[in-house]
């Protein structure tokens, strides 16, 4: 087959992109819902991976239980975080929010580094040792699993926001807090729910990426890729996040293979600069008028 | 002598006394304390620059450690590998950092708040990668030795002699920051922070003022980086990661945003404090993060903000605490 390598790279890129998309989804959900841009989102990814590590290695639970329990724990943590530390800052200016969420991330990172110092640092993948062969194409099934999970989550999120009452309440709060409050929506609960969801998405990214890159305290650096994906997508639509994430993942992987490793590492920042300078409202967004 | 003149005389006397103390007192202490004091003063220089940019001009920057890195690597490369005089290499390193600040300032002209934070975070990441990718100049991940410089043919091998160099630089930096804040440009910084639109209607050149703020902050950090490399004797990219940048932000937030005294107090206290609490070294980030959160929520004006607040409480029985650290009238 002529394009075997290209197809393998494309799948790897889509898989990386899916992770970026999940991070971006968490960022944008929280930002749209509460006006807080969470600079600790990267550390929430790492936290999710460590929680999964705990369930898998210490409790020795099977994979599917690990996933469900991790998502539930992460959601609880997200809600607690919102209630305890984020809510006092809800109306604070951008600078305070940036610095405060960075501080939260720093503390999470420190705790993670202190709490797990053993050598085992990845969760066993359910697909360990399996390799899918299609003619000349070799595919790591973990890649397909990552892509599949992201697609399913995306579908579930769309259903959640369209059909469920909680999802509708979240959308209402994102549009207009005052009006939502007047309609009898408990805005503070919606905030907690939003952070729970956002934190669970981050944890899912952590679980999915762990078998590919291992678990370490520096995993949080992925937040930058999440930012780029979210900004590519215009920072307001969930579909935009996914497209932005996949685009970034594929570009990085293909560029890294054909141009060089440095390109792979700097592509995200270059793309970020281009987008912010040329189309600050994202690839699909519209410019907003600013009230002075 | 009028009251005004007397007041000015007293201020000058106090400044002279403080400088004399800073010169004399260290001779009673040992080398380790000289090293610490130099580190604190270097952090003061960096915090002064960052506070002008963030506290006065209102521009979020999470990449002060990158400018520090640029200054440190450029100075060390010019001095140790090209054999240039350190006293030429240091300002050149600072200038290179300032130039990079100028370049970063351009996209920053169009961005505000969250987006600016993201871009500066991205810039930090790229600087790290570039340092790792050009080992012929920077030594890559393995780092680079930075031999101590000499002055008038005398090698400044003792930490005390180098402390005096850093002290002179810090005083110069302080004086420059003070003059800048009292100049039209400094007042334009404060106007910018309070309201860009209002500043613009008052004919403050928005783009130029922001660029100046970025350039000044980057130059300060570059000089600080050059001195840091020479003090420590060895640099590698991990010194200049996001953690270092956040520490710089903690300096100015805890000290007091938009205040020169705040930069000095924050940098000195938070450089020395971890040394006193050395048993808790592994909890460093936890302590700094917690401190940052508490200060942001409880006392947004920082340590120096406590003084007028205490005085106000003493006089009127009621604190006058503003909520937003960046939207407070210029002190």
XYZ file of C-alpha atoms in Angstrom:
623
model
C 0.000 0.000 0.000
C 1.358 3.368 -1.007
C 0.342 5.566 1.866
C 0.874 3.212 4.808
C 3.166 5.580 6.722
C 0.967 8.575 6.062
C -2.106 6.765 7.311
C -0.323 5.651 10.460
C 0.824 9.218 11.106
C -2.660 10.524 10.464
C -4.135 8.148 13.030
C -1.479 9.048 15.580
C -2.160 12.728 14.881
C -5.903 12.317 15.262
C -5.321 10.495 18.521
C -3.095 13.288 19.889
C -5.605 15.782 18.585
C -8.409 14.017 20.442
C -6.536 14.515 23.697
C -6.055 18.206 22.891
C -9.737 18.420 22.028
C -10.736 16.946 25.400
C -8.536 19.471 27.217
C -9.952 22.292 25.108
C -13.520 21.090 25.734
C -12.960 21.244 29.480
C -11.471 24.735 29.218
C -14.217 26.133 27.012
C -17.057 24.519 28.971
C -15.879 26.139 32.195
C -15.116 29.449 30.490
C -18.480 29.718 28.763
C -20.398 28.548 31.766
C -18.709 30.556 34.484
C -16.403 33.105 32.863
C -13.395 31.481 34.520
C -10.492 30.422 32.325
C -8.975 27.616 34.326
C -5.177 27.607 34.079
C -5.168 24.523 36.298
C -6.881 22.412 33.618
C -3.567 20.777 32.677
C -3.021 19.723 36.270
C -6.557 18.322 36.333
C -5.479 16.073 33.440
C -2.499 14.914 35.493
C -4.711 14.506 38.557
C -7.094 12.285 36.576
C -4.190 10.120 35.455
C -2.901 9.788 39.026
C -6.352 8.899 40.357
C -6.599 6.226 37.690
C -3.110 5.053 38.641
C -4.271 4.712 42.243
C -7.339 2.663 41.305
C -5.450 0.496 38.828
C -2.215 -0.184 40.699
C -3.116 0.111 44.378
C -6.718 -1.128 44.273
C -6.032 -3.456 41.318
C -9.430 -2.819 39.752
C -10.280 -3.825 36.169
C -9.965 -1.141 33.494
C -13.632 -0.258 33.087
C -14.068 0.225 36.823
C -10.936 2.357 36.896
C -12.369 4.605 34.190
C -15.776 5.030 35.819
C -14.439 5.557 39.337
C -11.812 8.024 38.120
C -14.369 10.081 36.228
C -16.658 10.146 39.266
C -13.840 11.135 41.633
C -12.595 13.809 39.280
C -16.109 15.234 38.923
C -16.466 15.410 42.690
C -13.079 17.081 42.954
C -14.054 19.604 40.280
C -17.256 20.493 42.108
C -15.406 20.841 45.411
C -12.751 22.987 43.761
C -15.401 25.294 42.354
C -17.224 25.556 45.656
C -14.122 26.077 47.768
C -11.637 28.099 45.744
C -13.108 29.291 42.466
C -16.366 30.783 43.669
C -14.797 33.475 45.868
C -12.991 34.647 42.712
C -15.985 34.499 40.389
C -16.260 38.243 39.789
C -12.548 38.972 40.090
C -10.660 40.583 37.195
C -8.764 38.489 34.651
C -5.408 38.918 36.357
C -6.649 37.528 39.666
C -8.309 34.565 37.978
C -5.216 33.714 35.937
C -2.901 33.901 38.923
C -5.271 32.112 41.294
C -5.938 29.187 38.961
C -2.212 28.943 38.238
C -1.644 28.769 41.992
C -4.240 26.011 42.294
C -2.520 24.095 39.495
C 0.844 24.521 41.168
C -0.494 23.127 44.428
C -2.100 20.141 42.700
C 1.175 19.432 40.909
C 3.133 19.590 44.151
C 0.725 17.258 45.935
C 0.824 14.773 43.050
C 4.620 14.758 43.034
C 4.750 14.188 46.775
C 2.026 11.567 46.934
C 3.296 9.141 44.302
C 7.003 8.467 44.257
C 6.996 4.835 43.173
C 8.514 3.672 39.934
C 5.335 2.324 38.334
C 3.946 5.249 36.478
C 1.384 4.149 33.984
C -1.943 2.397 34.082
C -2.072 -0.944 32.293
C -3.682 -0.447 28.914
C -6.438 -2.922 28.057
C -4.742 -3.254 24.676
C -1.213 -3.974 25.878
C 0.726 -5.976 23.323
C -2.040 -5.889 20.742
C -1.247 -4.483 17.329
C -3.802 -4.075 14.585
C -2.504 -4.884 11.121
C -4.321 -3.860 7.991
C -2.083 -4.851 5.108
C 1.046 -2.809 5.720
C -0.558 -0.464 8.192
C 0.244 -1.084 11.843
C -1.999 0.659 14.311
C -1.656 0.909 18.064
C -5.210 0.155 19.237
C -4.838 2.705 22.034
C -4.900 5.390 19.313
C -8.221 4.100 18.008
C -9.534 3.856 21.579
C -8.624 7.508 22.221
C -10.280 8.673 19.015
C -13.334 6.490 19.615
C -13.787 7.710 23.187
C -13.547 11.326 22.112
C -16.120 10.852 19.359
C -18.503 9.110 21.767
C -18.009 11.791 24.448
C -18.660 14.482 21.876
C -21.921 12.789 20.902
C -22.939 12.382 24.534
C -22.165 16.033 25.232
C -24.289 17.166 22.300
C -27.177 15.016 23.557
C -26.616 16.269 27.101
C -26.779 19.930 26.116
C -29.715 19.456 23.731
C -31.933 17.054 25.642
C -31.244 16.982 29.354
C -32.607 19.555 31.760
C -29.212 20.082 33.431
C -27.552 20.605 30.059
C -30.177 23.143 29.088
C -29.737 24.907 32.415
C -25.995 25.114 31.781
C -26.591 26.648 28.376
C -29.035 29.113 29.867
C -26.542 30.188 32.527
C -23.831 30.580 29.910
C -26.120 32.866 27.890
C -27.418 35.078 30.644
C -26.972 34.491 34.347
C -29.599 37.010 35.439
C -32.279 35.639 33.160
C -31.390 32.076 34.129
C -31.734 32.967 37.788
C -35.131 34.527 37.116
C -36.239 31.288 35.453
C -35.588 29.469 38.703
C -32.254 27.935 37.789
C -29.880 27.566 40.713
C -26.913 29.258 39.122
C -24.449 28.274 41.836
C -25.304 24.586 41.383
C -24.884 24.916 37.660
C -21.429 26.381 38.279
C -20.491 23.374 40.389
C -21.907 21.053 37.754
C -19.980 22.791 35.014
C -16.718 22.423 36.878
C -17.513 18.800 37.672
C -18.052 18.102 33.974
C -14.969 20.038 32.953
C -12.844 18.229 35.509
C -14.196 14.830 34.408
C -13.295 15.635 30.799
C -9.770 16.491 31.907
C -9.543 13.230 33.837
C -10.713 11.301 30.776
C -7.928 12.923 28.772
C -5.513 11.858 31.526
C -6.693 8.240 31.486
C -6.550 8.029 27.717
C -3.143 9.612 27.281
C -1.475 7.743 30.187
C -0.615 4.527 28.307
C 0.850 6.604 25.460
C 3.116 9.039 27.320
C 3.267 7.655 30.873
C 2.143 9.416 34.025
C 4.289 12.163 35.503
C 3.765 15.436 37.314
C 4.656 17.482 34.223
C 1.700 16.130 32.227
C -0.072 19.423 32.889
C 1.960 21.082 30.125
C -0.702 19.770 27.726
C -2.826 22.757 28.729
C -1.032 24.925 26.187
C -2.131 22.591 23.391
C -5.642 22.745 24.797
C -5.534 26.546 24.670
C -4.372 26.512 21.067
C -7.073 24.020 20.110
C -9.725 26.098 21.874
C -8.548 29.360 20.304
C -8.426 27.733 16.853
C -12.027 26.762 17.398
C -13.015 30.280 18.419
C -13.218 29.646 22.167
C -16.961 29.364 22.209
C -18.152 26.262 20.445
C -17.665 22.670 21.484
C -17.449 21.514 17.881
C -14.813 24.196 17.319
C -12.695 22.694 20.104
C -12.802 19.272 18.528
C -11.946 20.550 15.058
C -9.196 22.760 16.508
C -7.765 19.902 18.551
C -7.747 17.426 15.672
C -6.253 20.015 13.324
C -3.463 20.792 15.778
C -2.780 17.106 16.460
C -2.539 16.170 12.785
C -0.467 19.227 11.888
C 1.975 18.550 14.715
C 2.391 14.875 13.936
C 2.759 15.250 10.184
C 4.988 18.310 10.564
C 7.070 16.545 13.189
C 7.611 13.593 10.843
C 8.418 15.561 7.690
C 9.964 18.780 8.977
C 11.526 17.915 12.321
C 11.063 17.598 16.051
C 11.515 21.306 16.737
C 8.624 22.041 14.428
C 6.483 19.609 16.334
C 7.150 21.423 19.585
C 6.820 24.966 18.310
C 3.938 24.433 15.858
C 1.333 25.053 18.552
C 2.777 28.418 19.504
C 3.240 29.471 15.879
C -0.352 28.539 15.128
C -1.517 30.412 18.229
C 0.285 33.582 17.123
C -1.061 33.349 13.568
C -4.608 32.828 14.732
C -4.514 35.585 17.325
C -3.005 38.046 14.860
C -5.064 37.168 11.804
C -8.343 35.771 13.097
C -8.549 36.462 16.839
C -12.096 35.141 16.955
C -11.021 31.700 15.723
C -11.369 29.908 12.422
C -15.153 29.806 12.540
C -16.088 32.523 15.019
C -17.286 36.032 14.300
C -15.721 39.182 15.663
C -17.527 40.606 18.647
C -18.087 44.277 19.250
C -16.599 45.433 22.525
C -18.510 47.719 24.812
C -16.363 50.533 26.213
C 14.135 75.694 55.254
C 10.503 75.145 54.219
C 8.558 72.033 55.208
C 8.873 70.597 51.728
C 12.606 70.993 51.697
C 12.905 69.520 55.172
C 10.835 66.517 54.093
C 13.031 65.983 51.074
C 16.133 66.248 53.208
C 14.774 63.654 55.634
C 13.983 61.289 52.759
C 17.497 61.659 51.374
C 18.966 61.064 54.783
C 16.891 57.901 55.203
C 17.920 56.621 51.756
C 21.577 57.280 52.531
C 21.254 55.487 55.875
C 19.635 52.435 54.240
C 22.328 52.270 51.564
C 25.057 52.617 54.184
C 23.487 49.794 56.171
C 23.274 47.622 53.051
C 26.988 48.244 52.469
C 28.210 47.796 56.035
C 25.971 45.143 57.619
C 26.846 42.282 55.194
C 30.511 42.453 56.215
C 29.443 40.976 59.571
C 27.999 37.895 57.878
C 29.332 34.904 55.981
C 29.543 33.924 52.332
C 26.250 32.027 52.306
C 24.377 35.103 53.491
C 26.069 37.226 50.833
C 24.908 34.740 48.242
C 21.342 34.900 49.572
C 21.353 38.679 49.717
C 22.570 38.851 46.105
C 19.820 36.451 45.066
C 17.229 38.578 46.858
C 18.491 41.747 45.144
C 18.461 40.062 41.720
C 14.862 39.061 42.386
C 14.161 42.665 43.364
C 15.423 43.818 39.949
C 13.216 41.319 38.118
C 10.197 42.074 40.311
C 10.607 45.817 39.709
C 10.394 45.277 35.944
C 7.480 42.859 36.152
C 5.595 45.134 38.514
C 5.915 48.043 36.065
C 4.423 45.844 33.352
C 1.746 44.064 35.372
C 1.090 46.218 38.410
C 1.297 49.586 36.681
C 0.561 49.010 32.996
C -1.893 46.192 33.763
C -0.473 43.683 31.273
C -0.414 40.067 32.428
C 2.923 38.382 31.791
C 3.755 34.790 32.616
C 7.090 34.771 30.809
C 9.384 36.915 32.936
C 11.555 33.840 33.459
C 12.013 33.602 29.679
C 13.436 37.112 29.505
C 15.599 36.202 32.458
C 16.777 33.137 30.525
C 17.514 35.192 27.404
C 19.576 37.641 29.456
C 21.344 34.856 31.328
C 22.274 32.840 28.245
C 23.212 35.830 26.097
C 25.400 37.345 28.813
C 27.101 34.060 29.605
C 27.647 33.205 25.940
C 29.132 36.600 25.109
C 31.272 36.617 28.243
C 32.426 33.020 28.604
C 32.500 31.801 24.992
C 33.196 34.937 22.945
C 35.465 36.485 25.561
C 33.655 39.811 25.700
C 33.959 41.896 28.865
C 31.181 41.038 31.306
C 30.385 44.718 31.680
C 29.616 44.819 27.967
C 27.999 41.376 27.848
C 25.519 42.171 30.620
C 23.889 45.216 28.973
C 23.947 43.395 25.630
C 22.138 40.464 27.226
C 19.618 42.855 28.719
C 19.183 44.533 25.355
C 18.572 41.212 23.612
C 15.937 40.378 26.233
C 14.418 43.834 25.730
C 14.320 43.251 21.970
C 12.485 39.952 22.517
C 10.111 41.810 24.825
C 9.544 44.302 22.029
C 8.704 41.465 19.609
C 6.337 39.862 22.118
C 4.779 43.261 22.729
C 3.420 43.397 19.171
C 0.907 40.568 19.424
C 0.208 41.802 22.945
C -1.047 45.083 21.489
C -4.094 43.281 20.179
C -4.690 41.073 23.164
C -5.886 41.536 26.672
C -6.526 39.547 29.821
C -6.770 35.812 29.327
C -5.433 35.798 25.788
C -2.329 37.714 26.796
C -1.732 35.227 29.593
C -1.996 32.339 27.134
C 0.375 33.968 24.644
C 3.010 34.723 27.278
C 2.712 31.144 28.521
C 3.275 29.964 24.950
C 6.295 32.248 24.623
C 7.751 30.671 27.752
C 7.317 27.196 26.291
C 8.975 28.182 23.024
C 11.937 29.793 24.789
C 12.484 26.569 26.706
C 12.397 24.528 23.516
C 14.763 26.887 21.703
C 17.267 26.719 24.581
C 17.150 22.939 24.439
C 17.438 22.848 20.657
C 20.605 24.948 20.210
C 23.111 23.187 22.472
C 26.059 24.697 20.559
C 25.218 28.040 22.141
C 23.264 27.181 25.266
C 24.592 23.768 26.233
C 21.078 22.365 25.710
C 19.514 20.408 28.551
C 22.953 19.768 30.077
C 23.351 23.413 30.932
C 26.263 25.777 30.775
C 28.966 27.005 33.148
C 29.007 30.718 33.900
C 32.407 31.743 35.339
C 32.493 34.683 37.756
C 33.521 38.017 36.273
C 36.204 40.457 37.371
C 36.181 44.217 37.920
C 39.228 46.456 37.323
C 41.344 43.328 36.983
C 40.228 41.875 40.324
C 38.263 38.653 40.066
C 35.014 38.943 42.037
C 35.384 35.442 43.393
C 34.088 36.239 46.872
C 30.332 36.436 47.229
C 30.693 39.708 49.145
C 32.371 41.511 46.256
C 29.735 40.276 43.854
C 27.040 41.322 46.323
C 28.270 44.921 46.025
C 27.973 44.728 42.240
C 24.413 43.427 42.518
C 23.608 46.048 45.149
C 24.771 48.837 42.843
C 22.680 47.411 39.994
C 19.617 47.039 42.224
C 19.894 50.645 43.427
C 20.215 51.821 39.836
C 17.200 49.707 38.852
C 15.198 51.096 41.750
C 16.079 54.660 40.887
C 15.212 54.132 37.193
C 11.855 52.551 38.078
C 11.104 55.398 40.457
C 11.957 58.036 37.852
C 9.988 56.208 35.181
C 6.883 56.047 37.360
C 7.094 59.781 38.003
C 7.501 60.551 34.298
C 4.657 60.986 31.792
C 5.295 57.423 30.586
C 4.867 56.050 34.097
C 1.633 57.951 34.548
C 0.532 56.636 31.162
C 1.147 53.081 32.481
C -1.266 53.709 35.332
C -3.805 55.350 33.046
C -3.622 52.327 30.762
C -4.336 49.950 33.596
C -7.313 51.868 34.869
C -8.997 52.210 31.498
C -7.511 51.828 28.041
C -10.378 53.718 26.477
C -10.134 56.627 28.889
C -6.355 56.723 28.483
C -6.764 56.865 24.737
C -9.175 59.778 24.902
C -6.540 61.602 26.965
C -4.063 61.134 24.114
C -2.000 58.412 25.777
C -0.297 56.586 22.901
C -1.650 53.100 23.636
C 0.612 51.006 21.452
C 3.811 52.846 22.324
C 3.102 52.799 26.051
C 2.409 49.059 26.075
C 5.532 48.354 24.058
C 7.628 50.475 26.420
C 6.234 48.528 29.375
C 7.115 45.200 27.753
C 10.593 46.392 26.770
C 11.367 47.754 30.246
C 10.162 44.600 32.000
C 12.149 42.402 29.616
C 15.292 44.515 30.057
C 15.059 44.319 33.840
C 14.543 40.560 33.700
C 17.423 40.219 31.214
C 19.819 42.099 33.469
C 18.573 40.067 36.423
C 19.187 36.878 34.431
C 22.729 37.906 33.491
C 23.574 38.649 37.117
C 21.860 35.453 38.243
C 23.973 33.327 35.888
C 27.142 34.955 37.154
C 26.120 34.555 40.775
C 25.096 30.910 40.556
C 27.832 29.857 38.146
C 25.722 27.364 36.217
C 22.499 27.662 34.211
C 20.216 25.114 32.605
C 16.723 25.438 31.103
C 14.916 24.070 34.162
C 15.953 27.223 36.060
C 13.714 29.284 33.804
C 10.483 27.285 33.671
C 6.952 28.370 34.420
C 7.549 27.855 38.142
C 10.130 30.653 38.144
C 7.725 32.967 36.330
C 4.998 32.226 38.819
C 7.415 32.967 41.641
C 8.038 36.389 40.113
C 4.282 36.948 39.993
C 4.040 35.874 43.631
C 6.718 38.447 44.530
C 4.708 41.338 43.174
C 1.275 40.109 44.242
C 2.349 39.416 47.811
C 4.502 42.543 47.980
C 1.962 44.850 46.447
C 0.963 45.394 42.814
C 1.926 48.672 41.194
C 4.163 49.697 44.046
C 7.952 49.906 43.995
C 8.090 49.186 47.709
C 5.889 46.172 47.008
C 8.378 44.751 44.519
C 11.230 45.175 46.988
C 9.372 43.791 50.001
C 7.853 40.867 48.064
C 11.109 39.812 46.405
C 13.196 40.088 49.556
C 10.719 38.394 51.895
C 9.900 35.576 49.488
C 13.532 34.912 48.609
C 14.580 34.677 52.240
C 11.478 32.929 53.601
C 12.036 29.602 51.758
C 15.576 29.562 53.165
C 14.251 29.837 56.699
C 11.748 27.069 55.981
C 14.265 24.813 54.307
C 12.911 21.737 56.046
C 9.782 22.173 53.928
C 11.588 22.411 50.612
C 9.453 19.795 48.914
C 6.337 21.704 49.892
C 7.673 24.876 48.282
C 5.123 25.058 45.472
C 2.310 24.188 47.842
C 3.304 27.000 50.210
C 3.798 29.542 47.433
C 0.525 28.581 45.742
C -1.396 28.747 48.998
C 0.177 32.070 49.912
C -0.752 33.461 46.512
C -4.382 32.365 46.874
C -4.706 33.760 50.369
C -3.203 37.107 49.404
C -5.369 37.391 46.281
C -8.558 36.707 48.186
C -7.843 38.358 51.524
C -5.474 41.264 50.853
C -5.343 42.211 47.179
C -3.114 45.220 47.893
C -0.342 42.977 49.190
C 1.995 43.420 52.134
C 2.657 47.112 51.503
C -1.109 47.613 51.344
C -1.323 46.552 54.970
C 0.430 49.691 56.158
C -2.095 52.348 55.066
C -4.869 49.930 55.943
C -3.570 49.527 59.474
C -3.171 53.257 59.782
C -6.673 53.862 58.461
C -8.070 51.286 60.846
C -6.217 52.939 63.697
C -7.574 56.362 62.807
C -11.088 55.666 61.615
C -11.711 52.165 62.885
C -12.508 50.936 59.378
C -10.223 49.378 56.739
C -10.162 50.894 53.274
C -9.431 47.816 51.222
C -9.982 47.887 47.458
C -11.094 44.598 45.895
C -9.302 44.600 42.571
C -5.518 44.562 42.805
C -5.100 46.119 39.370
C -7.844 48.748 39.554
C -6.651 50.694 42.516
C -5.674 54.356 42.186
C -1.962 54.870 41.667
C -0.132 55.123 44.945
